[in-house]
Tab-separated table of N, CA and C in Angstrom:
chain	number	residue	atom	x	y	z
A	1	GLY	N	8.274	-12.831	8.707
A	1	GLY	CA	7.442	-12.097	9.629
A	1	GLY	C	6.640	-13.029	10.516
A	2	ASN	N	5.996	-12.468	11.483
A	2	ASN	CA	5.110	-13.206	12.358
A	2	ASN	C	3.744	-13.225	11.691
A	3	SER	N	2.714	-13.699	12.367
A	3	SER	CA	1.412	-13.747	11.698
A	3	SER	C	1.048	-12.338	11.251
A	4	GLY	N	0.705	-12.213	9.997
A	4	GLY	CA	0.399	-10.908	9.421
A	4	GLY	C	1.555	-10.313	8.649
A	5	GLY	N	2.710	-10.967	8.652
A	5	GLY	CA	3.875	-10.411	7.977
A	5	GLY	C	4.065	-10.959	6.579
A	6	PRO	N	4.851	-10.241	5.756
A	6	PRO	CA	5.118	-10.720	4.401
A	6	PRO	C	6.027	-11.944	4.429
A	7	LEU	N	5.804	-12.840	3.497
A	7	LEU	CA	6.642	-14.023	3.310
A	7	LEU	C	7.479	-13.741	2.068
A	8	CYS	N	8.795	-13.619	2.232
A	8	CYS	CA	9.677	-13.205	1.138
A	8	CYS	C	10.643	-14.309	0.754
A	9	ASP	N	11.061	-14.267	-0.517
A	9	ASP	CA	12.130	-15.162	-0.932
A	9	ASP	C	13.464	-14.467	-0.664
A	10	SER	N	14.549	-15.108	-1.009
A	10	SER	CA	15.878	-14.553	-0.699
A	10	SER	C	16.264	-13.368	-1.568
A	11	HIS	N	15.396	-12.966	-2.494
A	11	HIS	CA	15.635	-11.785	-3.324
A	11	HIS	C	14.762	-10.610	-2.893
A	12	GLY	N	13.955	-10.793	-1.853
A	12	GLY	CA	13.096	-9.735	-1.366
A	12	GLY	C	11.738	-9.682	-2.025
A	13	ASN	N	11.430	-10.632	-2.900
A	13	ASN	CA	10.111	-10.685	-3.529
A	13	ASN	C	9.099	-11.242	-2.536
A	14	VAL	N	7.968	-10.582	-2.404
A	14	VAL	CA	6.916	-11.099	-1.535
A	14	VAL	C	6.221	-12.230	-2.277
A	15	VAL	N	6.224	-13.425	-1.683
A	15	VAL	CA	5.604	-14.594	-2.302
A	15	VAL	C	4.302	-14.972	-1.610
A	16	GLY	N	4.010	-14.313	-0.492
A	16	GLY	CA	2.780	-14.573	0.245
A	16	GLY	C	2.681	-13.682	1.464
A	17	MET	N	1.558	-13.782	2.171
A	17	MET	CA	1.349	-13.023	3.400
A	17	MET	C	0.918	-14.005	4.471
A	18	VAL	N	1.721	-14.097	5.539
A	18	VAL	CA	1.403	-15.006	6.633
A	18	VAL	C	0.153	-14.466	7.328
A	19	THR	N	-0.857	-15.323	7.446
A	19	THR	CA	-2.128	-14.893	8.028
A	19	THR	C	-2.429	-15.565	9.351
A	20	ALA	N	-1.762	-16.667	9.651
A	20	ALA	CA	-2.001	-17.376	10.907
A	20	ALA	C	-0.815	-18.275	11.210
A	21	LYS	N	-0.618	-18.546	12.483
A	21	LYS	CA	0.429	-19.465	12.928
A	21	LYS	C	-0.213	-20.526	13.792
A	22	SER	N	0.303	-21.736	13.717
A	22	SER	CA	-0.191	-22.783	14.611
A	22	SER	C	0.670	-22.782	15.862
A	23	VAL	N	0.095	-23.226	16.948
A	23	VAL	CA	0.810	-23.300	18.206
A	23	VAL	C	0.552	-24.682	18.801
A	24	SER	N	1.614	-25.326	19.227
A	24	SER	CA	1.443	-26.636	19.859
A	24	SER	C	0.981	-26.445	21.300
A	25	GLY	N	0.674	-27.506	21.964
A	25	GLY	CA	0.247	-27.444	23.352
A	25	GLY	C	1.306	-26.875	24.277
A	26	PHE	N	2.545	-26.819	23.812
A	26	PHE	CA	3.636	-26.303	24.635
A	26	PHE	C	3.967	-24.851	24.305
A	27	GLY	N	3.159	-24.206	23.467
A	27	GLY	CA	3.395	-22.801	23.118
A	27	GLY	C	4.496	-22.600	22.098
A	28	ILE	N	4.871	-23.656	21.385
A	28	ILE	CA	5.918	-23.547	20.375
A	28	ILE	C	5.263	-23.458	19.003
A	29	GLU	N	5.627	-22.421	18.235
A	29	GLU	CA	5.072	-22.279	16.895
A	29	GLU	C	5.594	-23.411	16.026
A	30	SER	N	4.695	-24.031	15.260
A	30	SER	CA	5.144	-25.129	14.417
A	30	SER	C	5.119	-24.789	12.934
A	31	TYR	N	4.147	-24.043	12.467
A	31	TYR	CA	4.141	-23.634	11.059
A	31	TYR	C	3.190	-22.456	10.872
A	32	GLY	N	3.379	-21.731	9.762
A	32	GLY	CA	2.523	-20.606	9.430
A	32	GLY	C	1.713	-20.906	8.188
A	33	MET	N	0.577	-20.240	8.060
A	33	MET	CA	-0.263	-20.365	6.866
A	33	MET	C	-0.267	-19.017	6.161
A	34	ALA	N	-0.165	-19.046	4.846
A	34	ALA	CA	-0.029	-17.800	4.097
A	34	ALA	C	-0.962	-17.770	2.900
A	35	LEU	N	-1.359	-16.556	2.544
A	35	LEU	CA	-2.094	-16.329	1.294
A	35	LEU	C	-1.057	-16.147	0.193
A	36	PRO	N	-1.281	-16.703	-0.985
A	36	PRO	CA	-0.334	-16.524	-2.096
A	36	PRO	C	-0.279	-15.064	-2.552
A	37	ALA	N	0.889	-14.648	-3.010
A	37	ALA	CA	1.089	-13.280	-3.462
A	37	ALA	C	0.110	-12.900	-4.578
A	38	GLU	N	-0.204	-13.820	-5.460
A	38	GLU	CA	-1.121	-13.510	-6.570
A	38	GLU	C	-2.510	-13.136	-6.056
A	39	SER	N	-2.975	-13.798	-5.000
A	39	SER	CA	-4.272	-13.452	-4.398
A	39	SER	C	-4.217	-12.058	-3.779
A	40	LEU	N	-3.100	-11.745	-3.125
A	40	LEU	CA	-2.935	-10.405	-2.539
A	40	LEU	C	-2.910	-9.343	-3.617
A	41	ARG	N	-2.190	-9.628	-4.699
A	41	ARG	CA	-2.091	-8.664	-5.807
A	41	ARG	C	-3.474	-8.366	-6.388
A	42	ALA	N	-4.280	-9.394	-6.572
A	42	ALA	CA	-5.635	-9.195	-7.107
A	42	ALA	C	-6.477	-8.358	-6.149
A	43	PHE	N	-6.385	-8.629	-4.843
A	43	PHE	CA	-7.141	-7.867	-3.849
A	43	PHE	C	-6.705	-6.403	-3.848
A	44	LEU	N	-5.399	-6.157	-3.823
A	44	LEU	CA	-4.902	-4.773	-3.777
A	44	LEU	C	-5.256	-4.011	-5.044
A	45	THR	N	-5.158	-4.662	-6.191
A	45	THR	CA	-5.515	-4.008	-7.460
A	45	THR	C	-6.974	-3.566	-7.449
A	46	LYS	N	-7.838	-4.400	-6.882
A	46	LYS	CA	-9.264	-4.101	-6.853
A	46	LYS	C	-9.624	-3.057	-5.795
A	47	HIS	N	-8.991	-3.099	-4.625
A	47	HIS	CA	-9.442	-2.300	-3.489
A	47	HIS	C	-8.542	-1.144	-3.078
A	48	LEU	N	-7.352	-1.022	-3.628
A	48	LEU	CA	-6.437	0.040	-3.224
A	48	LEU	C	-6.154	0.951	-4.416
A	49	PRO	N	-6.791	2.128	-4.439
A	49	PRO	CA	-6.594	3.046	-5.570
A	49	PRO	C	-5.108	3.383	-5.754
A	50	GLY	N	-4.667	3.342	-6.984
A	50	GLY	CA	-3.288	3.694	-7.304
A	50	GLY	C	-2.269	2.626	-6.959
A	51	TYR	N	-2.745	1.405	-6.655
A	51	TYR	CA	-1.801	0.338	-6.315
A	51	TYR	C	-0.876	0.074	-7.483
A	52	GLY	N	0.395	-0.035	-7.188
A	52	GLY	CA	1.402	-0.402	-8.175
A	52	GLY	C	2.401	-1.316	-7.507
A	53	GLN	N	3.051	-2.124	-8.275
A	53	GLN	CA	4.003	-3.062	-7.687
A	53	GLN	C	5.382	-2.874	-8.275
A	54	GLN	N	6.370	-3.271	-7.510
A	54	GLN	CA	7.747	-3.239	-7.977
A	54	GLN	C	7.983	-4.463	-8.848
A	55	PRO	N	8.835	-4.338	-9.862
A	55	PRO	CA	9.141	-5.521	-10.673
A	55	PRO	C	9.887	-6.554	-9.839
A	56	ALA	N	9.672	-7.816	-10.155
A	56	ALA	CA	10.363	-8.904	-9.459
A	56	ALA	C	11.846	-8.879	-9.803
A	57	ALA	N	12.650	-9.410	-8.917
A	57	ALA	CA	14.090	-9.500	-9.164
A	57	ALA	C	14.337	-10.420	-10.365
A	58	PRO	N	15.334	-10.102	-11.176
A	58	PRO	CA	15.659	-10.989	-12.304
A	58	PRO	C	15.981	-12.393	-11.801
A	59	SER	N	15.709	-13.406	-12.609
A	59	SER	CA	15.881	-14.792	-12.170
A	59	SER	C	17.309	-15.116	-11.756
A	60	GLY	N	18.301	-14.452	-12.313
A	60	GLY	CA	19.692	-14.730	-11.951
A	60	GLY	C	20.246	-13.789	-10.902
A	61	ALA	N	19.386	-12.975	-10.285
A	61	ALA	CA	19.846	-11.978	-9.320
A	61	ALA	C	20.437	-12.645	-8.082
A	62	GLN	N	21.407	-11.956	-7.499
A	62	GLN	CA	22.077	-12.462	-6.299
A	62	GLN	C	21.139	-12.373	-5.100
A	63	ALA	N	21.156	-13.395	-4.251
A	63	ALA	CA	20.350	-13.400	-3.031
A	63	ALA	C	20.833	-12.285	-2.103
A	64	LEU	N	19.909	-11.709	-1.352
A	64	LEU	CA	20.216	-10.632	-0.414
A	64	LEU	C	20.279	-11.170	1.005
A	65	GLU	N	20.940	-10.424	1.878
A	65	GLU	CA	20.917	-10.733	3.304
A	65	GLU	C	19.546	-10.330	3.830
A	66	TRP	N	19.083	-10.991	4.919
A	66	TRP	CA	17.732	-10.731	5.412
A	66	TRP	C	17.534	-9.306	5.908
A	67	ASP	N	18.571	-8.649	6.432
A	67	ASP	CA	18.418	-7.262	6.861
A	67	ASP	C	18.204	-6.348	5.652
A	68	GLN	N	18.791	-6.692	4.500
A	68	GLN	CA	18.558	-5.933	3.272
A	68	GLN	C	17.110	-6.119	2.803
A	69	ILE	N	16.615	-7.341	2.886
A	69	ILE	CA	15.236	-7.620	2.493
A	69	ILE	C	14.276	-6.863	3.396
A	70	ASP	N	14.558	-6.843	4.704
A	70	ASP	CA	13.712	-6.112	5.651
A	70	ASP	C	13.625	-4.638	5.277
A	71	ARG	N	14.737	-4.031	4.908
A	71	ARG	CA	14.724	-2.607	4.513
A	71	ARG	C	13.926	-2.388	3.233
A	72	LEU	N	13.967	-3.353	2.299
A	72	LEU	CA	13.212	-3.233	1.056
A	72	LEU	C	11.704	-3.403	1.275
A	73	VAL	N	11.334	-4.378	2.096
A	73	VAL	CA	9.928	-4.740	2.275
A	73	VAL	C	9.230	-3.859	3.304
A	74	GLY	N	9.929	-3.467	4.358
A	74	GLY	CA	9.335	-2.713	5.467
A	74	GLY	C	8.485	-1.522	5.047
A	75	PRO	N	8.944	-0.647	4.162
A	75	PRO	CA	8.132	0.512	3.786
A	75	PRO	C	6.848	0.157	3.034
A	76	SER	N	6.735	-1.071	2.556
A	76	SER	CA	5.557	-1.481	1.792
A	76	SER	C	4.487	-2.162	2.642
A	77	VAL	N	4.793	-2.392	3.912
A	77	VAL	CA	3.846	-3.085	4.779
A	77	VAL	C	2.749	-2.113	5.183
A	78	LEU	N	1.510	-2.554	5.074
A	78	LEU	CA	0.381	-1.727	5.472
A	78	LEU	C	-0.642	-2.569	6.195
A	79	MET	N	-1.458	-1.922	7.016
A	79	MET	CA	-2.490	-2.633	7.745
A	79	MET	C	-3.816	-2.382	7.050
A	80	ILE	N	-4.531	-3.448	6.803
A	80	ILE	CA	-5.859	-3.345	6.191
A	80	ILE	C	-6.870	-3.690	7.259
A	81	ILE	N	-7.741	-2.754	7.556
A	81	ILE	CA	-8.778	-2.977	8.570
A	81	ILE	C	-10.107	-3.126	7.834
A	82	ARG	N	-10.751	-4.227	8.076
A	82	ARG	CA	-12.032	-4.500	7.426
A	82	ARG	C	-13.147	-4.228	8.421
A	83	SER	N	-14.021	-3.311	8.090
A	83	SER	CA	-15.158	-3.039	8.971
A	83	SER	C	-16.393	-3.732	8.409
A	84	ARG	N	-17.290	-4.082	9.295
A	84	ARG	CA	-18.485	-4.782	8.858
A	84	ARG	C	-19.688	-3.899	8.953
């Protein structure tokens, strides 16, 4: 994903959430910064009533194509708006 998107492994497991991207002086993205999935899980458990997670793919599971991962992850994406 772009900044704000889930960072997934080849099995569709979310391993982090991209929160920012760096940009060089030429407007070319060079790298993204992400929050670890465990930090996100702790936040959602505390602040999102009824939060539940899908089990991780078994360690020997076959890698998926990225369009398959997009279909798995897409319905789980949500926007969190923090008001002050």
